[in-house]
mmCIF file of C-alpha atoms in Angstrom:
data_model
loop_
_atom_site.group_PDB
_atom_site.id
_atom_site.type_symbol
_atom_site.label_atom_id
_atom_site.label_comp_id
_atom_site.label_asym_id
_atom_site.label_seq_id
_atom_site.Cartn_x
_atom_site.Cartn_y
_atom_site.Cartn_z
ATOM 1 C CA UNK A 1 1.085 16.711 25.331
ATOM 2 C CA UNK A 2 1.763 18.597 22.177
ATOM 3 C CA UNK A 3 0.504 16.770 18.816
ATOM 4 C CA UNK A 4 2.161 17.239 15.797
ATOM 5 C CA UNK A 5 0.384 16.399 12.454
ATOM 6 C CA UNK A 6 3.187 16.519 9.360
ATOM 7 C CA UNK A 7 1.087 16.601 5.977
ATOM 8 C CA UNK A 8 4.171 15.074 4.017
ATOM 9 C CA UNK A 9 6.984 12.806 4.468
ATOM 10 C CA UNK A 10 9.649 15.346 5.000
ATOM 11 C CA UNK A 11 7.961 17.568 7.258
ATOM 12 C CA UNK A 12 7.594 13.922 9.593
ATOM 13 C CA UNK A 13 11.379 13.942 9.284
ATOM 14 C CA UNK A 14 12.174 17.347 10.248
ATOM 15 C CA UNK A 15 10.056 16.730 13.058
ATOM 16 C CA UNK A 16 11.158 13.701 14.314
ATOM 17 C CA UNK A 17 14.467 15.270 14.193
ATOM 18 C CA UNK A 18 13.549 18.202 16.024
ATOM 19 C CA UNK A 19 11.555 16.267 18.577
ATOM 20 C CA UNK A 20 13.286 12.846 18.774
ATOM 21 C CA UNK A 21 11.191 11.419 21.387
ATOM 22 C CA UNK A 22 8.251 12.135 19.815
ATOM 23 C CA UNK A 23 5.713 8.837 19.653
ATOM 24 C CA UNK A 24 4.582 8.125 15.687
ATOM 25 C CA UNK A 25 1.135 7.353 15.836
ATOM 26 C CA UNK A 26 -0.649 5.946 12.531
ATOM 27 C CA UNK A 27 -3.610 3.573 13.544
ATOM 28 C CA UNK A 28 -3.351 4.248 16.991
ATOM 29 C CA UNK A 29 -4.306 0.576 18.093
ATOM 30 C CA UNK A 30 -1.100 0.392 20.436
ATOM 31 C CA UNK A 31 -0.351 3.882 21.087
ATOM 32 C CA UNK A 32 -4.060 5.109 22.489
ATOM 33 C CA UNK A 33 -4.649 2.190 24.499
ATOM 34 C CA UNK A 34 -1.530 2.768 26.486
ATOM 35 C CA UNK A 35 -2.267 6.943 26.850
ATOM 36 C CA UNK A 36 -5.687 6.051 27.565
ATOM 37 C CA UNK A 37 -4.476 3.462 29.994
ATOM 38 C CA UNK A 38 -2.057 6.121 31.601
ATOM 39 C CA UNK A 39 1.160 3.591 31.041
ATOM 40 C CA UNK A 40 2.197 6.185 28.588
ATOM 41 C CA UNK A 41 2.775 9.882 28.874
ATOM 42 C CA UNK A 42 4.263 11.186 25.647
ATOM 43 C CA UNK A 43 5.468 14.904 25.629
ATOM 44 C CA UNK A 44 4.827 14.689 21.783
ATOM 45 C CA UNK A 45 2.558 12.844 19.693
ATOM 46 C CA UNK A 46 3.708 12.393 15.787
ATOM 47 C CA UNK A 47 0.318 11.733 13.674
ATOM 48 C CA UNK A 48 1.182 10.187 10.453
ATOM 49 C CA UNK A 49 -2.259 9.699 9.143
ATOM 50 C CA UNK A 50 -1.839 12.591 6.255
ATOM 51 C CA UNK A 51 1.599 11.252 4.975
ATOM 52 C CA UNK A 52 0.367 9.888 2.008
ATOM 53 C CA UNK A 53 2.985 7.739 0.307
ATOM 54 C CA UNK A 54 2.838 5.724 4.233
ATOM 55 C CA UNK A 55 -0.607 3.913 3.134
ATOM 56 C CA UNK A 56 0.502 3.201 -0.115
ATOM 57 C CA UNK A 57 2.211 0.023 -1.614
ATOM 58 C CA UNK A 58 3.567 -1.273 -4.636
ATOM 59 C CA UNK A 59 3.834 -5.354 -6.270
ATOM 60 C CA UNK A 60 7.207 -5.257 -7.975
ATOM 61 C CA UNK A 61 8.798 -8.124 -9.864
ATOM 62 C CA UNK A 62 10.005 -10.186 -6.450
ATOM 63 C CA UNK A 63 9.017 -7.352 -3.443
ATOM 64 C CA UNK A 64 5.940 -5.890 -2.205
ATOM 65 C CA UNK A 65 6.273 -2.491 -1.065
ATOM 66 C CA UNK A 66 4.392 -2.147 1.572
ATOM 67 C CA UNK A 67 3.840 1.316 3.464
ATOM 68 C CA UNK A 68 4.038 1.632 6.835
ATOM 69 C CA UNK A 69 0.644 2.615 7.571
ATOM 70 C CA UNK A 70 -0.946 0.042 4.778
ATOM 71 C CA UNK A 71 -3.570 -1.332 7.683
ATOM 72 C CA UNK A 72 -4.128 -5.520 7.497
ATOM 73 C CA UNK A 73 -7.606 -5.186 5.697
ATOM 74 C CA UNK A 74 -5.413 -4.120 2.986
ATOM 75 C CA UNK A 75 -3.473 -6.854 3.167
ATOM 76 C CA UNK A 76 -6.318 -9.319 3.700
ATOM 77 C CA UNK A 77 -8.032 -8.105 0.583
ATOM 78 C CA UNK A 78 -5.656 -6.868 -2.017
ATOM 79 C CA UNK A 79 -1.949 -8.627 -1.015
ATOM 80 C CA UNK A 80 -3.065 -12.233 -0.253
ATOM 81 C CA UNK A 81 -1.631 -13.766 -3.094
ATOM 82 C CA UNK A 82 1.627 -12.344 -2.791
ATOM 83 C CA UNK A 83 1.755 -12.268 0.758
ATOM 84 C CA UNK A 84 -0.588 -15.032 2.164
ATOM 85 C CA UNK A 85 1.329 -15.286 5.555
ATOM 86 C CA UNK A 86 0.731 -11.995 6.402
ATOM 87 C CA UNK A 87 -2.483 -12.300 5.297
ATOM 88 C CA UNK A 88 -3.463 -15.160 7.239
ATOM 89 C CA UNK A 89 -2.041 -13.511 9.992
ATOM 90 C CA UNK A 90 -3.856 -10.615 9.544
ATOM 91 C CA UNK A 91 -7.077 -12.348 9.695
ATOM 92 C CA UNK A 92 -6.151 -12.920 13.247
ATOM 93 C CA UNK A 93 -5.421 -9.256 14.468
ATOM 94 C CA UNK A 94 -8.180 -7.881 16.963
ATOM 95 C CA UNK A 95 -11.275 -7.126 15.193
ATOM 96 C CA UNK A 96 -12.667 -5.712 11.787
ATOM 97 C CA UNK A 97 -12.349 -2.264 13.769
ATOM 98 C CA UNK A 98 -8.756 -2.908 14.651
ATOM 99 C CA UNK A 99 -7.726 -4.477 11.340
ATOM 100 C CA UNK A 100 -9.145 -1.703 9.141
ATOM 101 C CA UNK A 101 -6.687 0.354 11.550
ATOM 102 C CA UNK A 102 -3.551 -0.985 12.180
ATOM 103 C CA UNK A 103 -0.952 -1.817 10.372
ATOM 104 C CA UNK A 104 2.434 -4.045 10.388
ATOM 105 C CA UNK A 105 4.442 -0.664 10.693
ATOM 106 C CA UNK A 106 2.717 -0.358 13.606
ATOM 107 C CA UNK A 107 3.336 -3.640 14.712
ATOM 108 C CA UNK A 108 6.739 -3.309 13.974
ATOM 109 C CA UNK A 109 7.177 0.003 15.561
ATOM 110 C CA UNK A 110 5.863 -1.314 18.809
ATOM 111 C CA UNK A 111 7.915 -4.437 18.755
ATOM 112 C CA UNK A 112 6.077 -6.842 20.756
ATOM 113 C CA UNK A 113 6.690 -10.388 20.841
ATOM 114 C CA UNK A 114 2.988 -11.056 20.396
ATOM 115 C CA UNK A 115 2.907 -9.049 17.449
ATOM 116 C CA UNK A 116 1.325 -11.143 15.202
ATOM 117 C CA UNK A 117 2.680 -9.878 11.865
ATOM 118 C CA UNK A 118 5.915 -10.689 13.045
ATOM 119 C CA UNK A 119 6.076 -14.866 12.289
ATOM 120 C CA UNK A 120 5.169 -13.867 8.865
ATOM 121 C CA UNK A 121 7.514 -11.003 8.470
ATOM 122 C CA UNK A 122 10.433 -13.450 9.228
ATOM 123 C CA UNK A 123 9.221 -16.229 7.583
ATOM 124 C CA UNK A 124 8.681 -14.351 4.227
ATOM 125 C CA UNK A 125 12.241 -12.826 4.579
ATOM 126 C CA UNK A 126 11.648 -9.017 5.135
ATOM 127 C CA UNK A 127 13.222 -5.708 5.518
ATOM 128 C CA UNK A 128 12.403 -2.479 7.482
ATOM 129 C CA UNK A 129 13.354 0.575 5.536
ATOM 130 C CA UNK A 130 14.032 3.441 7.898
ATOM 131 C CA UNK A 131 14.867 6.982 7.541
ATOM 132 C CA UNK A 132 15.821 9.934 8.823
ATOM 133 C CA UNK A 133 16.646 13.395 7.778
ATOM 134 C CA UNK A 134 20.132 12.210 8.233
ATOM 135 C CA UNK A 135 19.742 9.198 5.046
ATOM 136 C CA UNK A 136 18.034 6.076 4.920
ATOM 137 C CA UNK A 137 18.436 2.122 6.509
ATOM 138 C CA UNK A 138 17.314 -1.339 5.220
ATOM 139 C CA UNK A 139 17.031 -3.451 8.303
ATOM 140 C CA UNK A 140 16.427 -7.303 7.612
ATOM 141 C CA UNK A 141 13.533 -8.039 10.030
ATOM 142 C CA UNK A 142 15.154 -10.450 11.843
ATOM 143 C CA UNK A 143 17.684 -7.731 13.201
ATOM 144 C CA UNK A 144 14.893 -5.491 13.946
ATOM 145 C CA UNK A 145 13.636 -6.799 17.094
ATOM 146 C CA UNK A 146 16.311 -6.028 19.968
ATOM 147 C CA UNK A 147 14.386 -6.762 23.547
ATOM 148 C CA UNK A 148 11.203 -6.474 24.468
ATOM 149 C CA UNK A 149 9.047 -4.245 22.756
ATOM 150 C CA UNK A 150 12.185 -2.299 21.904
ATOM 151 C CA UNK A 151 13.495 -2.030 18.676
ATOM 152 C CA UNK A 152 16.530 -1.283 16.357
ATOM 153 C CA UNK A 153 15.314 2.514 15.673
ATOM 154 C CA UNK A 154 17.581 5.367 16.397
ATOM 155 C CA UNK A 155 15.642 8.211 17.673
ATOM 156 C CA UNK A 156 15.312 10.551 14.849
ATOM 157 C CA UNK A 157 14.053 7.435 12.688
ATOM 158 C CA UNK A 158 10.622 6.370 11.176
ATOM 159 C CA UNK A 159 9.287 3.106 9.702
ATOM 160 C CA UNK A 160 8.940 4.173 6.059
ATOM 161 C CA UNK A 161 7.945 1.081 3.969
ATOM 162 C CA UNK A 162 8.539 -3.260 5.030
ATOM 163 C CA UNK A 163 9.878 -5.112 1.461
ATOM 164 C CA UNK A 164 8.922 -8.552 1.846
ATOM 165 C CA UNK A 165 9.442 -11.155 -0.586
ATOM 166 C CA UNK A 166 6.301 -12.304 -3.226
ATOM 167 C CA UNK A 167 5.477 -16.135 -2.158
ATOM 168 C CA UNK A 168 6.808 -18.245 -4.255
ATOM 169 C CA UNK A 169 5.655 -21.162 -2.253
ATOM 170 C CA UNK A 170 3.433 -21.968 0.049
ATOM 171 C CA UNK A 171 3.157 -19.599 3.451
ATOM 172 C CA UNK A 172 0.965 -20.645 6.529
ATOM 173 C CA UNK A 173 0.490 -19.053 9.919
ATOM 174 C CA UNK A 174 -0.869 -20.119 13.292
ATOM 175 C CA UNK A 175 -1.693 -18.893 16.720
ATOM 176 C CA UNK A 176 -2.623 -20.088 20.085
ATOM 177 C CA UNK A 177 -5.106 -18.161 21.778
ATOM 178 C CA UNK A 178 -7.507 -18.304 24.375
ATOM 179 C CA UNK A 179 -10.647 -17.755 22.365
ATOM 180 C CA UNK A 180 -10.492 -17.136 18.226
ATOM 181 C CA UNK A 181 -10.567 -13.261 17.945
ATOM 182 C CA UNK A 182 -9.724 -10.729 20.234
ATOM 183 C CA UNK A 183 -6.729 -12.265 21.770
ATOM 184 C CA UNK A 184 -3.467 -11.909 22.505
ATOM 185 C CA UNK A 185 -1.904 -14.515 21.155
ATOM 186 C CA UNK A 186 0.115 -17.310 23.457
ATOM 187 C CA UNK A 187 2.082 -18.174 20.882
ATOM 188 C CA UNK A 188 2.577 -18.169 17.286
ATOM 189 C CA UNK A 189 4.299 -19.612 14.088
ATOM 190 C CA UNK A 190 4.859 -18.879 10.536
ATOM 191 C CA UNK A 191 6.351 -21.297 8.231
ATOM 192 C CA UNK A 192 7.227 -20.155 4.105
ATOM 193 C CA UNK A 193 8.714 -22.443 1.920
ATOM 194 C CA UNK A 194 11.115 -20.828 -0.777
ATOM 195 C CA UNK A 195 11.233 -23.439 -3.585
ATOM 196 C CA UNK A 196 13.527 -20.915 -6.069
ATOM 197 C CA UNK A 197 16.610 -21.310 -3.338
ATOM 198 C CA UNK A 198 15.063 -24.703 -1.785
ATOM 199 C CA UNK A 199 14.717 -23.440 1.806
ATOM 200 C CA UNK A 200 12.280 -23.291 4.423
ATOM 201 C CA UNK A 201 12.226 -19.478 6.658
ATOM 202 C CA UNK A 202 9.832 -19.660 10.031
ATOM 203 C CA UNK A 203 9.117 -17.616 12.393
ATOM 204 C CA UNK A 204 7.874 -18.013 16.199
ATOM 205 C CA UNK A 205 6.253 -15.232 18.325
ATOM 206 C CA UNK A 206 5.042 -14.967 21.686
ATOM 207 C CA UNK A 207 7.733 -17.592 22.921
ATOM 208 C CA UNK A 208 10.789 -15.595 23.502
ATOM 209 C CA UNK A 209 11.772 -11.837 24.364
ATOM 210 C CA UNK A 210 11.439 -11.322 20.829
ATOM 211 C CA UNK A 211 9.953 -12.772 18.273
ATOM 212 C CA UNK A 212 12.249 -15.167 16.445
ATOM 213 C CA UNK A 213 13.359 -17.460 13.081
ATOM 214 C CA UNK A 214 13.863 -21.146 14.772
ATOM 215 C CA UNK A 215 17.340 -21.094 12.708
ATOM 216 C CA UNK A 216 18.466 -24.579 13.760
ATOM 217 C CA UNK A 217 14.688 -26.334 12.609
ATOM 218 C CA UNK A 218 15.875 -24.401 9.174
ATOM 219 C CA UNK A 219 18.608 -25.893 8.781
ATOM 220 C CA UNK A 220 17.598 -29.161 10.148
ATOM 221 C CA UNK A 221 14.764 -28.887 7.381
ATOM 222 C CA UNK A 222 16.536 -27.341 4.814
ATOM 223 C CA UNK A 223 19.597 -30.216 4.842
ATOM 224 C CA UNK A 224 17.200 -32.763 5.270
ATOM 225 C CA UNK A 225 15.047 -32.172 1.952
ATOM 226 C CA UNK A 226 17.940 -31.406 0.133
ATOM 227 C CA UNK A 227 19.673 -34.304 1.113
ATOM 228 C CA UNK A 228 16.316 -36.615 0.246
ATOM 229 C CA UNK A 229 15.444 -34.891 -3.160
ATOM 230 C CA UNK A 230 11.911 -34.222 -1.406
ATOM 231 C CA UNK A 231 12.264 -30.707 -3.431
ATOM 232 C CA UNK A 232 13.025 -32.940 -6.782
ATOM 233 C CA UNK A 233 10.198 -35.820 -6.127
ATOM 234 C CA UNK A 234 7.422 -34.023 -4.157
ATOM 235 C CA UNK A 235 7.306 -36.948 -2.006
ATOM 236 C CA UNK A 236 5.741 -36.274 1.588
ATOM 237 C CA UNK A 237 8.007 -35.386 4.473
ATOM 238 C CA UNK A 238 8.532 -38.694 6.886
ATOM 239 C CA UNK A 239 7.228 -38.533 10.068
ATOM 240 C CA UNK A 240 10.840 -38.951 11.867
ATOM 241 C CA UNK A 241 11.844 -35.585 9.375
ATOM 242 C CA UNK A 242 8.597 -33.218 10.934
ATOM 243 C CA UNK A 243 8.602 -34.628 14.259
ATOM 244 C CA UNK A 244 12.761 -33.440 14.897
ATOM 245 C CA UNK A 245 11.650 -30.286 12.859
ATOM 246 C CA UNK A 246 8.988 -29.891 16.040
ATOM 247 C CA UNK A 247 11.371 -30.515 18.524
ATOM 248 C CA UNK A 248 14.050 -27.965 17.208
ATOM 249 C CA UNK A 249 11.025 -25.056 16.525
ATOM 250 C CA UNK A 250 10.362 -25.930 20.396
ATOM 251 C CA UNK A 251 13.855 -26.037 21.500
ATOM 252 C CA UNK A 252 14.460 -22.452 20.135
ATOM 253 C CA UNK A 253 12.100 -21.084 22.414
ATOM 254 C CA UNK A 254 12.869 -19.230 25.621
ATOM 255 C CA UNK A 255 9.392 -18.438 26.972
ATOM 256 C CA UNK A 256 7.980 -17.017 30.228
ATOM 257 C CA UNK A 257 5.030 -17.926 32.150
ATOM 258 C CA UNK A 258 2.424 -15.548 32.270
ATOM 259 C CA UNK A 259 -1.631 -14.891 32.804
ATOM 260 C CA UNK A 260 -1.868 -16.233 28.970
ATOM 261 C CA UNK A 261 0.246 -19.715 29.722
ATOM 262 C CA UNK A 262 2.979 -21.827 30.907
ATOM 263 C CA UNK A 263 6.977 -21.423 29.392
ATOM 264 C CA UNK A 264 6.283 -25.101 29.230
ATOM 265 C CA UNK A 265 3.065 -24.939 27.212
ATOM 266 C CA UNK A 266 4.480 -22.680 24.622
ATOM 267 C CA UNK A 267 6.749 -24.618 23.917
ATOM 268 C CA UNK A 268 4.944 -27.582 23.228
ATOM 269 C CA UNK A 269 2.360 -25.772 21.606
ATOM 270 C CA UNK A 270 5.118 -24.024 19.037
ATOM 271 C CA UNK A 271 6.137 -27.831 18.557
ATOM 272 C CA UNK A 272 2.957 -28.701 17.611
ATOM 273 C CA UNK A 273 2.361 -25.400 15.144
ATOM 274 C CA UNK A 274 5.384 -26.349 13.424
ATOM 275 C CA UNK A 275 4.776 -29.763 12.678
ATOM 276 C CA UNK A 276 0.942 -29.038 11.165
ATOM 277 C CA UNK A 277 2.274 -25.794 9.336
ATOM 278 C CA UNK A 278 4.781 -28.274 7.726
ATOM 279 C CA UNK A 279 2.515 -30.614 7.128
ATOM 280 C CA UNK A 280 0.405 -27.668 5.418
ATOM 281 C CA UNK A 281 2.686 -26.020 3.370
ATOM 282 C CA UNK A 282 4.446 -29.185 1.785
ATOM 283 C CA UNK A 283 1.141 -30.669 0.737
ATOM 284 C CA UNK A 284 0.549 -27.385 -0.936
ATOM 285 C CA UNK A 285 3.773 -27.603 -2.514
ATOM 286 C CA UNK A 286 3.340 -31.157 -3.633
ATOM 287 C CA UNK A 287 0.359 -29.997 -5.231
ATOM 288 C CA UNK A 288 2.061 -26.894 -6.756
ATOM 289 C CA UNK A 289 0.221 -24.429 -4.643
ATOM 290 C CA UNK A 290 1.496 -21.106 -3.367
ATOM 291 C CA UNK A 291 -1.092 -21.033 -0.818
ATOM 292 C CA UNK A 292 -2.855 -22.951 2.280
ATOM 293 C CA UNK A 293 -5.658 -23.281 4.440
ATOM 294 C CA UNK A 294 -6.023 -24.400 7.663
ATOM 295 C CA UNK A 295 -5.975 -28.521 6.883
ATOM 296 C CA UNK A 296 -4.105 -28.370 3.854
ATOM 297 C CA UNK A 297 -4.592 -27.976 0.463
ATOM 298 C CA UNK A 298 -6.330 -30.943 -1.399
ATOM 299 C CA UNK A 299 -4.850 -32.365 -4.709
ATOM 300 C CA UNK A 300 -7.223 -32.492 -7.698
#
């Protein structure tokens, strides 16, 4: 195995190019455990960690920049007012070790549906920019994932930077696990509510090949508080309006059963996320929050 350590961005191109199937490692929280583990044998290994513009990002008027290497205590720390998805997510990633390490390039880059970044990427409304010697790509997150852990990178591509939009309303995440840290999670969902074009994004992981928006709970939702000027008034949600919300964030799954749980349990339990991250978000909103905590936010 032959490593490969670029000390800028353009010698990482020139040697992806030359070396296409070269692995990128940045963190290493994916890539190591599966050498170490023997499941993977790479003939090249592509070390990122002295590209310098890759653990950088940048608030702009409406995006974060966010480089590909930025790892989630970053985000925890120093993004989670403008992302506070991903930062609640982040908060659930391994341990202190892992999170001061890895990073939702990473994430992206290994494209599993337990990723947990991933609810919040689609829920805030991302986009992967890409490049290669050849130019560059913005992917829209959602057409990033194509099968399991596989992704919509061409060979001589890298991750480069994930814009994701500023919260303008209230963002909450949730995951099932089998114990609080250290987990793997069952399954997962990330709800962001968008008052500027009055819609509601989510995002479900762990439930389906690949992690996914439940588009037809969006549009459920979205027609629904439009329809009963809940954006105008700030009146709570009905019952009737969350519970068919739960059933359509459950009905877009297509899960598996596995050592972690049941096809039959994720769904239910995605039903269940997406009712109480609903439930979250709006009170938030009603109290003209931008973020949430586990229970709500509480009017003054």
């Amino acid at each position: 195995m032959d490593f490969l350590r670029p000390a800028s961005w353009e010698e990482a191109l020139a040697a992806k190019a030359e070396h296409p199937t070269a692995v990128p490692i940045a963190g290493g929280t994916d890539v190591m455990v599966e050498i170490n583990f023997d499941q993977r044998r790479p003939e090249y290994l592509l070390d990122l960690g002295r590209v310098a513009e890759l653990h950088a990002w940048e608030v702009g008027e409406e995006n974060v920049r966010l480089g590909a290497s930025v790892p989630y205590t970053r985000v925890i720390e120093d993004l989670r007012t403008e992302l506070p998805g991903l930062a609640l997510a982040g908060h659930t990633v391994g341990s202190p070790q892992i999170r001061n390490r890895g990073s939702v390039g990473g994430n992206l880059g290994a494209a599993s549906p337990a990723g947990d970044s991933h609810p919040a990427l689609l829920a805030a409304g991302a986009e992967v920019e890409v490049e290669s010697v050849r130019g560059t790509r913005f992917i829209p997150v959602e057409e990033f994932y194509t099968g399991v852990k596989r992704n919509a990178l061409r060979p001589d591509e890298l991750i480069k930077t994930i814009h994701i939009k500023k919260a303008t309303g209230a963002q909450q995440f949730s995951k099932v696990g089998t114990r609080n840290a250290m987990v793997i999670a069952v399954c997962a969902f990330g709800i962001a509510l968008h008052p500027e074009t009055r819609t509601v994004r989510t995002g479900i992981g762990s439930a389906a090949p690949t992690p996914l928006r439940a588009t037809a709970a969006e549009d459920f939702l979205n027609a629904a508080l439009a329809d009963g000027g809940f954006w105008e008034s700030g009146k709570s949600i009905t019952p009737s309006i969350a519970r068919q919300f739960a059933e359509l964030a459950s009905g877009a799954c297509s899960p598996i059963d596995d050592v972690r749980g049941s096809a039959r349990y994720r769904r239910h339990a995605v039903g269940i996320m997406a009712r109480r991250t609903l439930g979250w978000v709006w009170d938030a909103y009603r109290c003209g929050g931008t973020r949430t905590t586990e229970g709500g936010a509480q009017c003054a």
